C-alpha cells in the first residue's frame, strides 16, 4: 500500500537503518495517526522481532500484566524462541528475547519493533527496569541492533523515555513525532483510494476529522461526505460513535482529567489560561496538571497561544483537535437519535458557529502554506491573537521584516463580500491595534477565506487574500 506523505520520516528511518550503529528510535504521536502503518510499510520483511502490546482498555488489574507477559511469550515463540517455562516477570522475558536475537545475528541489521510500548508498563510490573536492562545491558552495546518503539501515550513516552531521569536518561538516539496529514496530504490520500471528493468537501472533512489517517480511511467512496459522517458517527454502532472515550482511555493514565480539560476548552473559542482551566475543571494544581497539559499539547489536542505583546506565562490553551471539537459540539450529551443528523443540519446556526471555530484551527494547522502564499517562507515569524479594549483579531503574523499581517479567518461557502459596515469595522480594528499596542511596524490586512473576496469598492483595502487552494498547496 502506498505511503502518503511522511517523506522526511521515511528518509530518517532509512538513514538510521543503514548507519551501522546501535539505534533506539522512539516514534510517537496522537492515536490513529499512522505510526504502526509507517513502520510496517518501511521495513516490511526486514523485521527480526515484532510485538504489539494488548490494549489496557478492556483488561484491568493484575490480570493485565499476566496477559501482557503471555502475549509477549507468544511473540517470542512465533519468532523462533524455544520456551520451556513461560516467563512470569519482564526481566526473564527480555532475557529470552536477548537469547533469541543472538541466535539470529548474522552480521545484518536486526530490527526490533515493539508497538504501543507504554501499554506493557502495568502497575507494579517493574517493566521499565527490565526494559532498561535489555537496552543498556545488551542492545546499546551492539552495532547491529535497531530498536523501534511506538506509543500513543505521549505522557508516558515523555516521562519514561524522552525525559527519563533514570536508567534510560539520554539513551534514545532518535525521536520522531508523527503529525496528522495536511490538506494536500488528505487530498492525495483520497485520490489514492479513488474517493472523488472536491476540495470543498475535503476541507469540510478536515474540519470534522482533522488529518487523522485512520478516520479518513473509513470514508466510503460510494457515499457523499455528509452520508459518510452519518454512517461513521451518528448511526448506532458507527465506527466512531464511541471513539472519543476510547481515544483518551488508551492514551492517558487519568483519562477523566484529560477529558475535563478538553470539554472545558470546547466551550470557549479563545481558550483559557492555566489558572482558568484549574477553576473550570476542579483539577488539583501541581506537577500532575502541568504534565497533563504538556501531554495534551504534545498529542496535538490542544495548543498554547499568546495575545500579541503578552509573555508566555500568560499563554492560553485552545482545543485544536478537530474530531474532539466536532464530537463535543454535536455528539456529547446531544438528545438525538437521528441517524442522518448531519445531512439534516448542514445549515443550522450551531453548525455555522462550529465551522467558524474549526476553520480557524485549519488555518493555524497550515501556517507553512499561508506563509508560502504570502511570499514570506524565509522570514522568521511569530503567530498571535489579539484582544483589545473594543476589538479582537483572529490571527496576527508578526514578521521580522517589520510588517504585521492582521488576518481575518472567515469560513464561507461563496466569495466573501466586504460591505461598508464591515470595511469600517476592519479599519477600526487596524487603528485600535496600532494605537493600543504601540507597534512601530506597518500592518497589512489579510483575509483567509475558502473562496476569496468578491471584488468591490472595499475589497482593494485588503492587501493579501488566502484561499483554500493556497491551504492545499503541496510543499516540500
Tab-separated table of C-alpha atoms in Angstrom:
chain	number	residue	atom	x	y	z
A	1	UNK	CA	0.000	0.000	0.000
A	2	UNK	CA	1.264	3.462	-0.917
A	3	UNK	CA	2.599	5.674	1.894
A	4	UNK	CA	1.108	9.164	1.669
A	5	UNK	CA	3.440	11.942	2.769
A	6	UNK	CA	5.925	11.085	5.557
A	7	UNK	CA	8.910	11.649	3.262
A	8	UNK	CA	11.097	13.170	5.984
A	9	UNK	CA	10.222	10.411	8.444
A	10	UNK	CA	10.921	7.673	5.879
A	11	UNK	CA	14.278	9.210	4.984
A	12	UNK	CA	15.244	9.420	8.664
A	13	UNK	CA	14.268	5.806	9.344
A	14	UNK	CA	16.247	4.583	6.341
A	15	UNK	CA	19.298	6.606	7.395
A	16	UNK	CA	19.123	5.130	10.878
A	17	UNK	CA	18.814	1.634	9.431
A	18	UNK	CA	21.921	1.972	7.317
A	19	UNK	CA	24.320	3.817	9.624
A	20	UNK	CA	25.908	0.778	11.295
A	21	UNK	CA	25.367	1.867	14.915
A	22	UNK	CA	23.000	0.727	17.636
A	23	UNK	CA	19.820	2.782	17.393
A	24	UNK	CA	16.957	3.302	19.831
A	25	UNK	CA	14.175	5.049	17.900
A	26	UNK	CA	11.029	6.446	19.523
A	27	UNK	CA	8.110	7.116	17.178
A	28	UNK	CA	5.216	8.834	18.901
A	29	UNK	CA	2.132	10.887	18.239
A	30	UNK	CA	-1.624	11.030	18.547
A	31	UNK	CA	-3.525	7.737	18.401
A	32	UNK	CA	-4.728	6.778	14.884
A	33	UNK	CA	-2.105	8.953	13.188
A	34	UNK	CA	-0.411	6.047	11.352
A	35	UNK	CA	2.682	5.210	13.393
A	36	UNK	CA	2.331	1.418	13.106
A	37	UNK	CA	1.461	1.615	9.425
A	38	UNK	CA	4.539	3.715	8.687
A	39	UNK	CA	6.970	1.337	10.434
A	40	UNK	CA	5.376	-1.752	8.893
A	41	UNK	CA	5.447	-0.306	5.391
A	42	UNK	CA	9.024	0.985	5.624
A	43	UNK	CA	10.554	-2.203	6.989
A	44	UNK	CA	8.124	-4.911	5.794
A	45	UNK	CA	10.252	-8.091	5.540
A	46	UNK	CA	13.274	-6.601	7.362
A	47	UNK	CA	11.953	-7.207	10.892
A	48	UNK	CA	13.784	-9.585	13.198
A	49	UNK	CA	11.248	-9.371	16.026
A	50	UNK	CA	7.913	-7.575	16.393
A	51	UNK	CA	5.428	-7.334	19.201
A	52	UNK	CA	2.257	-5.306	19.781
A	53	UNK	CA	1.054	-4.802	23.346
A	54	UNK	CA	-2.516	-5.536	24.401
A	55	UNK	CA	-4.806	-2.579	24.921
A	56	UNK	CA	-5.425	-1.877	28.630
A	57	UNK	CA	-8.917	-0.518	27.969
A	58	UNK	CA	-10.728	-3.856	28.353
A	59	UNK	CA	-8.362	-5.546	30.869
A	60	UNK	CA	-7.628	-4.228	34.354
A	61	UNK	CA	-5.663	-5.119	37.478
A	62	UNK	CA	-3.127	-7.900	37.966
A	63	UNK	CA	-4.623	-9.907	35.128
A	64	UNK	CA	-3.330	-7.315	32.654
A	65	UNK	CA	0.344	-7.949	33.492
A	66	UNK	CA	-0.147	-11.722	33.181
A	67	UNK	CA	-1.822	-11.343	29.800
A	68	UNK	CA	0.843	-8.905	28.545
A	69	UNK	CA	3.606	-11.385	29.504
A	70	UNK	CA	1.751	-14.302	27.944
A	71	UNK	CA	1.175	-12.354	24.751
A	72	UNK	CA	4.873	-11.354	24.663
A	73	UNK	CA	5.789	-15.037	25.086
A	74	UNK	CA	3.624	-15.892	22.094
A	75	UNK	CA	5.522	-13.309	20.012
A	76	UNK	CA	8.830	-14.839	21.149
A	77	UNK	CA	7.678	-18.322	20.131
A	78	UNK	CA	6.333	-17.062	16.821
A	79	UNK	CA	9.789	-15.668	16.012
A	80	UNK	CA	11.571	-18.899	16.893
A	81	UNK	CA	12.224	-18.867	20.632
A	82	UNK	CA	12.059	-22.179	22.475
A	83	UNK	CA	10.371	-21.542	25.826
A	84	UNK	CA	10.199	-24.349	28.352
A	85	UNK	CA	8.502	-22.225	31.007
A	86	UNK	CA	6.511	-19.075	30.362
A	87	UNK	CA	8.204	-16.037	31.999
A	88	UNK	CA	6.441	-14.521	34.992
A	89	UNK	CA	8.360	-11.228	35.015
A	90	UNK	CA	9.785	-8.835	32.452
A	91	UNK	CA	13.452	-9.432	33.313
A	92	UNK	CA	13.086	-13.070	32.263
A	93	UNK	CA	11.008	-12.127	29.214
A	94	UNK	CA	13.641	-9.730	27.885
A	95	UNK	CA	16.418	-12.198	28.639
A	96	UNK	CA	14.653	-14.723	26.400
A	97	UNK	CA	14.429	-12.023	23.724
A	98	UNK	CA	18.188	-11.385	24.003
A	99	UNK	CA	18.947	-15.086	23.586
A	100	UNK	CA	16.595	-15.309	20.601
A	101	UNK	CA	18.221	-12.335	18.863
A	102	UNK	CA	21.688	-13.758	19.449
A	103	UNK	CA	20.698	-16.896	17.547
A	104	UNK	CA	19.531	-14.717	14.659
A	105	UNK	CA	22.600	-12.456	14.493
A	106	UNK	CA	24.350	-12.927	11.159
A	107	UNK	CA	26.019	-9.544	10.609
A	108	UNK	CA	22.949	-7.933	9.097
A	109	UNK	CA	20.806	-5.257	10.754
A	110	UNK	CA	18.341	-6.649	13.311
A	111	UNK	CA	15.170	-4.540	13.505
A	112	UNK	CA	13.180	-4.956	16.717
A	113	UNK	CA	9.762	-3.288	16.727
A	114	UNK	CA	7.648	-3.027	19.897
A	115	UNK	CA	4.341	-1.301	19.236
A	116	UNK	CA	2.385	0.521	21.970
A	117	UNK	CA	5.265	0.086	24.413
A	118	UNK	CA	3.594	2.147	27.194
A	119	UNK	CA	0.801	-0.430	27.498
A	120	UNK	CA	3.344	-3.005	28.719
A	121	UNK	CA	4.180	-0.881	31.758
A	122	UNK	CA	1.370	-2.068	34.020
A	123	UNK	CA	1.280	-1.123	37.742
A	124	UNK	CA	3.945	-2.831	39.885
A	125	UNK	CA	5.238	-4.825	36.904
A	126	UNK	CA	8.829	-3.432	37.045
A	127	UNK	CA	8.613	-3.264	33.273
A	128	UNK	CA	10.731	-0.137	32.876
A	129	UNK	CA	13.538	-1.651	34.980
A	130	UNK	CA	13.623	-4.746	32.773
A	131	UNK	CA	13.446	-2.654	29.615
A	132	UNK	CA	16.394	-0.545	30.805
A	133	UNK	CA	18.386	-3.733	31.444
A	134	UNK	CA	17.578	-5.016	27.972
A	135	UNK	CA	18.729	-1.859	26.213
A	136	UNK	CA	21.558	-0.655	28.460
A	137	UNK	CA	22.983	-4.089	29.169
A	138	UNK	CA	22.545	-5.679	25.758
A	139	UNK	CA	21.120	-3.652	22.875
A	140	UNK	CA	23.191	-0.488	23.162
A	141	UNK	CA	26.435	-2.497	23.169
A	142	UNK	CA	25.820	-3.966	19.719
A	143	UNK	CA	26.214	-2.322	16.326
A	144	UNK	CA	23.641	-4.491	14.539
A	145	UNK	CA	20.512	-3.565	16.535
A	146	UNK	CA	17.818	-1.068	15.595
A	147	UNK	CA	15.133	-0.895	18.285
A	148	UNK	CA	11.952	0.948	17.286
A	149	UNK	CA	9.223	1.617	19.832
A	150	UNK	CA	5.886	3.290	19.215
A	151	UNK	CA	3.330	4.709	21.576
A	152	UNK	CA	0.252	6.909	21.676
A	153	UNK	CA	0.529	7.529	25.433
A	154	UNK	CA	2.647	10.635	24.958
A	155	UNK	CA	2.860	11.412	28.679
A	156	UNK	CA	4.454	8.001	29.300
A	157	UNK	CA	6.795	8.420	26.340
A	158	UNK	CA	7.837	11.829	27.622
A	159	UNK	CA	8.354	10.786	31.244
A	160	UNK	CA	9.854	7.323	30.853
A	161	UNK	CA	11.851	7.680	27.621
A	162	UNK	CA	12.398	11.194	26.271
A	163	UNK	CA	12.631	12.870	29.676
A	164	UNK	CA	13.810	9.940	31.737
A	165	UNK	CA	15.788	10.769	34.865
A	166	UNK	CA	16.667	7.107	35.456
A	167	UNK	CA	18.473	4.394	33.528
A	168	UNK	CA	17.123	5.488	30.168
A	169	UNK	CA	18.376	9.060	30.547
A	170	UNK	CA	19.692	10.251	27.183
A	171	UNK	CA	19.546	6.709	25.777
A	172	UNK	CA	17.193	7.264	22.829
A	173	UNK	CA	19.094	8.012	19.636
A	174	UNK	CA	16.223	9.365	17.529
A	175	UNK	CA	12.809	10.803	18.356
A	176	UNK	CA	10.230	11.124	15.586
A	177	UNK	CA	6.866	12.765	16.177
A	178	UNK	CA	4.260	11.806	13.600
A	179	UNK	CA	1.685	14.512	12.956
A	180	UNK	CA	-1.704	14.345	11.205
A	181	UNK	CA	-1.908	14.935	7.451
A	182	UNK	CA	-2.098	18.388	5.917
A	183	UNK	CA	-4.905	19.247	3.494
A	184	UNK	CA	-2.732	18.406	0.485
A	185	UNK	CA	-1.877	15.028	2.014
A	186	UNK	CA	-5.569	14.383	2.703
A	187	UNK	CA	-6.298	15.117	-0.954
A	188	UNK	CA	-3.514	12.749	-2.024
A	189	UNK	CA	-4.850	10.093	0.369
A	190	UNK	CA	-8.363	10.295	-1.078
A	191	UNK	CA	-7.106	10.188	-4.657
A	192	UNK	CA	-5.005	7.096	-3.913
A	193	UNK	CA	-8.181	5.337	-2.785
A	194	UNK	CA	-10.289	6.682	-5.663
A	195	UNK	CA	-12.506	8.705	-3.327
A	196	UNK	CA	-13.697	11.559	-5.505
A	197	UNK	CA	-14.245	14.456	-3.112
A	198	UNK	CA	-13.676	18.012	-4.305
A	199	UNK	CA	-11.631	20.457	-2.271
A	200	UNK	CA	-14.727	21.940	-0.638
A	201	UNK	CA	-15.672	18.543	0.796
A	202	UNK	CA	-12.061	17.672	1.664
A	203	UNK	CA	-11.897	20.907	3.674
A	204	UNK	CA	-15.219	20.022	5.337
A	205	UNK	CA	-13.885	16.563	6.137
A	206	UNK	CA	-10.707	18.047	7.604
A	207	UNK	CA	-12.786	20.303	9.841
A	208	UNK	CA	-14.517	17.176	11.196
A	209	UNK	CA	-11.791	14.523	11.261
A	210	UNK	CA	-8.593	16.556	11.048
A	211	UNK	CA	-5.776	14.901	9.126
A	212	UNK	CA	-6.001	11.609	11.037
A	213	UNK	CA	-5.409	8.783	8.517
A	214	UNK	CA	-7.483	6.178	10.372
A	215	UNK	CA	-10.565	8.393	10.209
A	216	UNK	CA	-10.022	9.236	6.549
A	217	UNK	CA	-9.664	5.554	5.724
A	218	UNK	CA	-13.222	4.955	6.942
A	219	UNK	CA	-14.668	7.164	4.195
A	220	UNK	CA	-16.694	5.097	1.713
A	221	UNK	CA	-16.274	6.285	-1.863
A	222	UNK	CA	-19.878	5.361	-2.759
A	223	UNK	CA	-21.398	7.982	-0.436
A	224	UNK	CA	-21.289	11.736	-0.058
A	225	UNK	CA	-19.257	13.287	2.735
A	226	UNK	CA	-22.426	14.003	4.766
A	227	UNK	CA	-23.632	10.415	4.306
A	228	UNK	CA	-20.244	9.138	5.459
A	229	UNK	CA	-20.299	11.349	8.550
A	230	UNK	CA	-23.723	9.996	9.499
A	231	UNK	CA	-22.651	6.400	8.874
A	232	UNK	CA	-19.421	6.734	10.854
A	233	UNK	CA	-20.597	8.947	13.700
A	234	UNK	CA	-24.360	9.254	14.139
A	235	UNK	CA	-25.632	5.788	13.258
A	236	UNK	CA	-25.813	3.305	16.114
A	237	UNK	CA	-22.613	1.275	16.262
A	238	UNK	CA	-20.904	3.684	13.860
A	239	UNK	CA	-17.145	3.175	13.707
A	240	UNK	CA	-16.505	6.473	15.503
A	241	UNK	CA	-19.576	6.641	17.731
A	242	UNK	CA	-17.514	5.775	20.853
A	243	UNK	CA	-14.126	6.945	19.595
A	244	UNK	CA	-13.866	9.885	21.992
A	245	UNK	CA	-13.850	7.797	25.176
A	246	UNK	CA	-11.624	5.089	23.703
A	247	UNK	CA	-9.178	7.698	22.463
A	248	UNK	CA	-8.439	9.112	25.907
A	249	UNK	CA	-8.677	5.782	27.756
A	250	UNK	CA	-5.911	4.373	25.571
A	251	UNK	CA	-3.644	7.410	25.775
A	252	UNK	CA	-3.826	8.717	29.332
A	253	UNK	CA	-3.329	7.197	32.772
A	254	UNK	CA	-6.058	9.518	34.090
A	255	UNK	CA	-8.370	9.887	31.101
A	256	UNK	CA	-11.116	11.579	33.132
A	257	UNK	CA	-8.891	14.571	33.858
A	258	UNK	CA	-7.802	14.828	30.232
A	259	UNK	CA	-11.435	14.782	29.138
A	260	UNK	CA	-12.309	17.502	31.677
A	261	UNK	CA	-9.711	19.797	30.106
A	262	UNK	CA	-10.892	19.023	26.574
A	263	UNK	CA	-14.538	19.617	27.480
A	264	UNK	CA	-13.715	22.916	29.168
A	265	UNK	CA	-11.791	24.170	26.149
A	266	UNK	CA	-14.533	23.151	23.704
A	267	UNK	CA	-16.818	25.787	25.142
A	268	UNK	CA	-14.691	28.860	24.557
A	269	UNK	CA	-13.272	29.902	21.227
A	270	UNK	CA	-10.382	31.935	22.622
A	271	UNK	CA	-9.443	29.263	25.155
A	272	UNK	CA	-8.395	29.560	28.777
A	273	UNK	CA	-5.261	30.262	30.771
A	274	UNK	CA	-3.827	27.582	33.042
A	275	UNK	CA	-5.394	29.205	36.100
A	276	UNK	CA	-8.796	29.465	34.401
A	277	UNK	CA	-8.648	25.783	33.425
A	278	UNK	CA	-7.898	24.794	37.023
A	279	UNK	CA	-11.021	26.638	38.190
A	280	UNK	CA	-13.275	25.278	35.459
A	281	UNK	CA	-12.142	21.664	35.750
A	282	UNK	CA	-11.689	21.431	39.514
A	283	UNK	CA	-8.417	19.561	38.997
A	284	UNK	CA	-5.842	19.960	41.779
A	285	UNK	CA	-2.947	22.221	40.896
A	286	UNK	CA	0.539	20.737	40.814
A	287	UNK	CA	3.037	18.903	38.685
A	288	UNK	CA	0.436	16.395	37.551
A	289	UNK	CA	-1.669	19.105	35.948
A	290	UNK	CA	1.375	20.602	34.249
A	291	UNK	CA	2.256	17.186	32.819
A	292	UNK	CA	-1.318	16.683	31.646
A	293	UNK	CA	-1.342	19.973	29.721
A	294	UNK	CA	2.059	19.190	28.225
A	295	UNK	CA	0.884	15.741	27.157
A	296	UNK	CA	-2.301	17.089	25.581
A	297	UNK	CA	-0.208	19.657	23.730
A	298	UNK	CA	2.362	17.081	22.565
A	299	UNK	CA	-0.511	14.885	21.342
A	300	UNK	CA	-1.869	17.784	19.231
A	301	UNK	CA	-5.149	18.005	21.144
A	302	UNK	CA	-4.528	21.498	22.479
A	303	UNK	CA	-2.225	24.360	21.560
A	304	UNK	CA	-0.799	27.260	23.521
A	305	UNK	CA	-1.059	30.726	22.055
A	306	UNK	CA	-0.405	34.217	23.267
A	307	UNK	CA	-2.063	37.532	22.731
A	308	UNK	CA	0.215	39.992	20.964
A	309	UNK	CA	2.540	41.639	23.475
A	310	UNK	CA	1.987	39.044	26.215
A	311	UNK	CA	4.670	36.850	27.734
A	312	UNK	CA	4.437	33.063	27.588
A	313	UNK	CA	3.414	32.979	31.255
A	314	UNK	CA	0.039	34.418	30.250
A	315	UNK	CA	-0.489	31.956	27.397
A	316	UNK	CA	-3.909	30.483	26.772
A	317	UNK	CA	-4.783	26.930	25.787
A	318	UNK	CA	-7.110	26.239	22.910
A	319	UNK	CA	-8.701	22.999	21.669
A	320	UNK	CA	-7.292	22.252	18.202
A	321	UNK	CA	-8.154	18.580	17.654
A	322	UNK	CA	-10.915	18.787	15.080
A	323	UNK	CA	-12.543	15.466	15.881
A	324	UNK	CA	-12.812	16.325	19.595
A	325	UNK	CA	-14.257	19.733	18.781
A	326	UNK	CA	-16.808	18.125	16.447
A	327	UNK	CA	-17.724	15.416	18.960
A	328	UNK	CA	-18.243	17.812	21.848
A	329	UNK	CA	-20.333	20.168	19.714
A	330	UNK	CA	-22.635	17.609	18.130
A	331	UNK	CA	-22.451	14.262	19.940
A	332	UNK	CA	-21.714	14.792	23.629
A	333	UNK	CA	-24.996	14.868	25.598
A	334	UNK	CA	-26.993	15.583	22.439
A	335	UNK	CA	-30.595	14.413	22.715
A	336	UNK	CA	-30.938	12.972	19.222
A	337	UNK	CA	-31.288	9.537	17.721
A	338	UNK	CA	-31.429	10.826	14.161
A	339	UNK	CA	-29.065	8.555	12.130
A	340	UNK	CA	-28.966	11.229	9.414
A	341	UNK	CA	-28.309	14.112	11.806
A	342	UNK	CA	-25.502	15.636	9.767
A	343	UNK	CA	-27.436	15.558	6.484
A	344	UNK	CA	-30.393	17.251	8.203
A	345	UNK	CA	-28.449	20.012	9.965
A	346	UNK	CA	-25.986	21.347	7.409
A	347	UNK	CA	-27.207	24.943	7.680
A	348	UNK	CA	-28.181	25.169	11.338
A	349	UNK	CA	-26.824	28.038	13.478
A	350	UNK	CA	-24.842	25.608	15.655
A	351	UNK	CA	-23.140	24.103	12.613
A	352	UNK	CA	-22.292	27.533	11.243
A	353	UNK	CA	-20.784	28.584	14.600
A	354	UNK	CA	-18.727	25.378	14.751
A	355	UNK	CA	-17.449	25.943	11.211
A	356	UNK	CA	-16.084	29.344	12.154
A	357	UNK	CA	-14.175	27.897	15.124
A	358	UNK	CA	-12.941	24.862	13.193
A	359	UNK	CA	-11.800	26.880	10.177
A	360	UNK	CA	-9.547	28.952	12.436
A	361	UNK	CA	-7.941	25.684	13.557
A	362	UNK	CA	-7.441	24.667	9.926
A	363	UNK	CA	-5.668	27.959	9.254
A	364	UNK	CA	-3.429	27.523	12.321
A	365	UNK	CA	-2.554	23.998	11.121
A	366	UNK	CA	-1.386	25.389	7.778
A	367	UNK	CA	0.868	28.284	8.718
A	368	UNK	CA	3.599	26.999	6.388
A	369	UNK	CA	1.194	27.137	3.460
A	370	UNK	CA	-0.078	30.583	4.469
A	371	UNK	CA	3.462	31.938	4.726
A	372	UNK	CA	4.294	30.452	1.335
A	373	UNK	CA	1.238	32.106	-0.229
A	374	UNK	CA	2.272	35.423	1.343
A	375	UNK	CA	5.789	35.006	-0.070
A	376	UNK	CA	7.447	35.028	3.357
A	377	UNK	CA	8.543	31.402	3.785
A	378	UNK	CA	12.085	32.529	4.546
A	379	UNK	CA	11.084	35.222	7.032
A	380	UNK	CA	11.006	34.405	10.747
A	381	UNK	CA	7.532	34.977	12.151
A	382	UNK	CA	5.583	34.555	15.374
A	383	UNK	CA	1.832	33.958	15.386
A	384	UNK	CA	-0.503	35.537	17.940
A	385	UNK	CA	-4.083	36.570	18.546
A	386	UNK	CA	-5.023	39.987	19.864
A	387	UNK	CA	-7.786	41.277	22.114
A	388	UNK	CA	-8.003	44.978	22.701
A	389	UNK	CA	-10.383	47.130	24.675
A	390	UNK	CA	-13.055	47.027	21.988
A	391	UNK	CA	-11.586	44.927	19.175
A	392	UNK	CA	-10.263	41.437	18.570
A	393	UNK	CA	-8.177	39.923	15.743
A	394	UNK	CA	-8.186	36.184	14.955
A	395	UNK	CA	-4.604	35.763	13.843
A	396	UNK	CA	-1.580	38.029	13.747
A	397	UNK	CA	1.600	37.141	11.881
A	398	UNK	CA	4.401	39.220	13.362
A	399	UNK	CA	7.264	39.312	10.856
A	400	UNK	CA	10.959	40.057	11.245
A	401	UNK	CA	10.815	42.205	8.089
A	402	UNK	CA	8.963	44.832	10.165
A	403	UNK	CA	5.498	44.037	8.844
A	404	UNK	CA	2.488	42.532	10.612
A	405	UNK	CA	-0.317	40.661	8.869
A	406	UNK	CA	-3.645	41.219	10.623
A	407	UNK	CA	-5.574	38.154	9.481
A	408	UNK	CA	-9.311	37.576	9.338
A	409	UNK	CA	-10.231	33.870	9.109
A	410	UNK	CA	-13.723	33.659	7.609
A	411	UNK	CA	-15.437	30.435	6.600
A	412	UNK	CA	-17.935	30.927	3.775
A	413	UNK	CA	-19.473	28.769	1.045
A	414	UNK	CA	-19.029	31.522	-1.556
A	415	UNK	CA	-16.856	34.563	-2.093
A	416	UNK	CA	-16.851	36.773	0.983
A	417	UNK	CA	-18.276	40.259	0.463
A	418	UNK	CA	-16.925	43.234	2.366
A	419	UNK	CA	-19.650	45.841	2.673
A	420	UNK	CA	-19.456	49.387	4.005
A	421	UNK	CA	-20.132	48.365	7.613
A	422	UNK	CA	-17.553	45.563	7.575
A	423	UNK	CA	-14.983	47.835	5.945
A	424	UNK	CA	-15.486	50.342	8.753
A	425	UNK	CA	-15.026	47.568	11.321
A	426	UNK	CA	-11.755	46.446	9.693
A	427	UNK	CA	-10.350	49.969	9.628
A	428	UNK	CA	-11.319	50.483	13.261
A	429	UNK	CA	-9.595	47.248	14.333
A	430	UNK	CA	-6.456	48.185	12.452
A	431	UNK	CA	-6.387	51.604	14.093
A	432	UNK	CA	-7.090	50.179	17.554
A	433	UNK	CA	-4.320	47.619	17.167
A	434	UNK	CA	-1.729	50.230	16.197
A	435	UNK	CA	-2.797	52.589	18.966
A	436	UNK	CA	-3.138	50.075	21.808
A	437	UNK	CA	-0.020	48.003	21.059
A	438	UNK	CA	2.210	50.936	20.152
A	439	UNK	CA	3.834	48.860	17.412
A	440	UNK	CA	6.178	50.646	15.020
A	441	UNK	CA	5.701	48.018	12.352
A	442	UNK	CA	3.388	48.541	9.403
A	443	UNK	CA	0.176	46.485	9.445
A	444	UNK	CA	-1.317	44.658	6.467
A	445	UNK	CA	-4.927	43.470	6.292
A	446	UNK	CA	-5.099	39.826	5.214
A	447	UNK	CA	-8.152	37.648	4.548
A	448	UNK	CA	-8.162	33.848	4.772
A	449	UNK	CA	-11.408	32.521	3.338
A	450	UNK	CA	-12.141	29.420	1.211
A	451	UNK	CA	-13.342	31.148	-1.967
A	452	UNK	CA	-11.655	34.510	-1.758
A	453	UNK	CA	-13.177	38.003	-1.793
A	454	UNK	CA	-15.784	39.416	-4.109
A	455	UNK	CA	-14.272	42.415	-5.876
A	456	UNK	CA	-15.979	45.663	-4.999
A	457	UNK	CA	-15.159	49.189	-3.836
A	458	UNK	CA	-13.978	47.895	-0.431
A	459	UNK	CA	-12.001	44.779	-1.360
A	460	UNK	CA	-8.964	46.750	-2.553
A	461	UNK	CA	-8.122	47.657	1.023
A	462	UNK	CA	-7.183	44.002	1.676
A	463	UNK	CA	-3.506	43.568	0.814
A	464	UNK	CA	-3.474	39.753	0.742
A	465	UNK	CA	-6.154	37.109	0.215
A	466	UNK	CA	-5.522	33.457	1.053
A	467	UNK	CA	-7.982	30.894	-0.349
A	468	UNK	CA	-8.489	27.191	0.262
A	469	UNK	CA	-6.379	26.475	-2.837
A	470	UNK	CA	-3.465	28.117	-1.020
A	471	UNK	CA	-4.085	25.943	2.036
A	472	UNK	CA	-3.957	22.876	-0.240
A	473	UNK	CA	-0.514	23.877	-1.541
A	474	UNK	CA	1.848	20.914	-1.596
A	475	UNK	CA	5.128	21.991	-0.051
A	476	UNK	CA	8.370	20.029	0.087
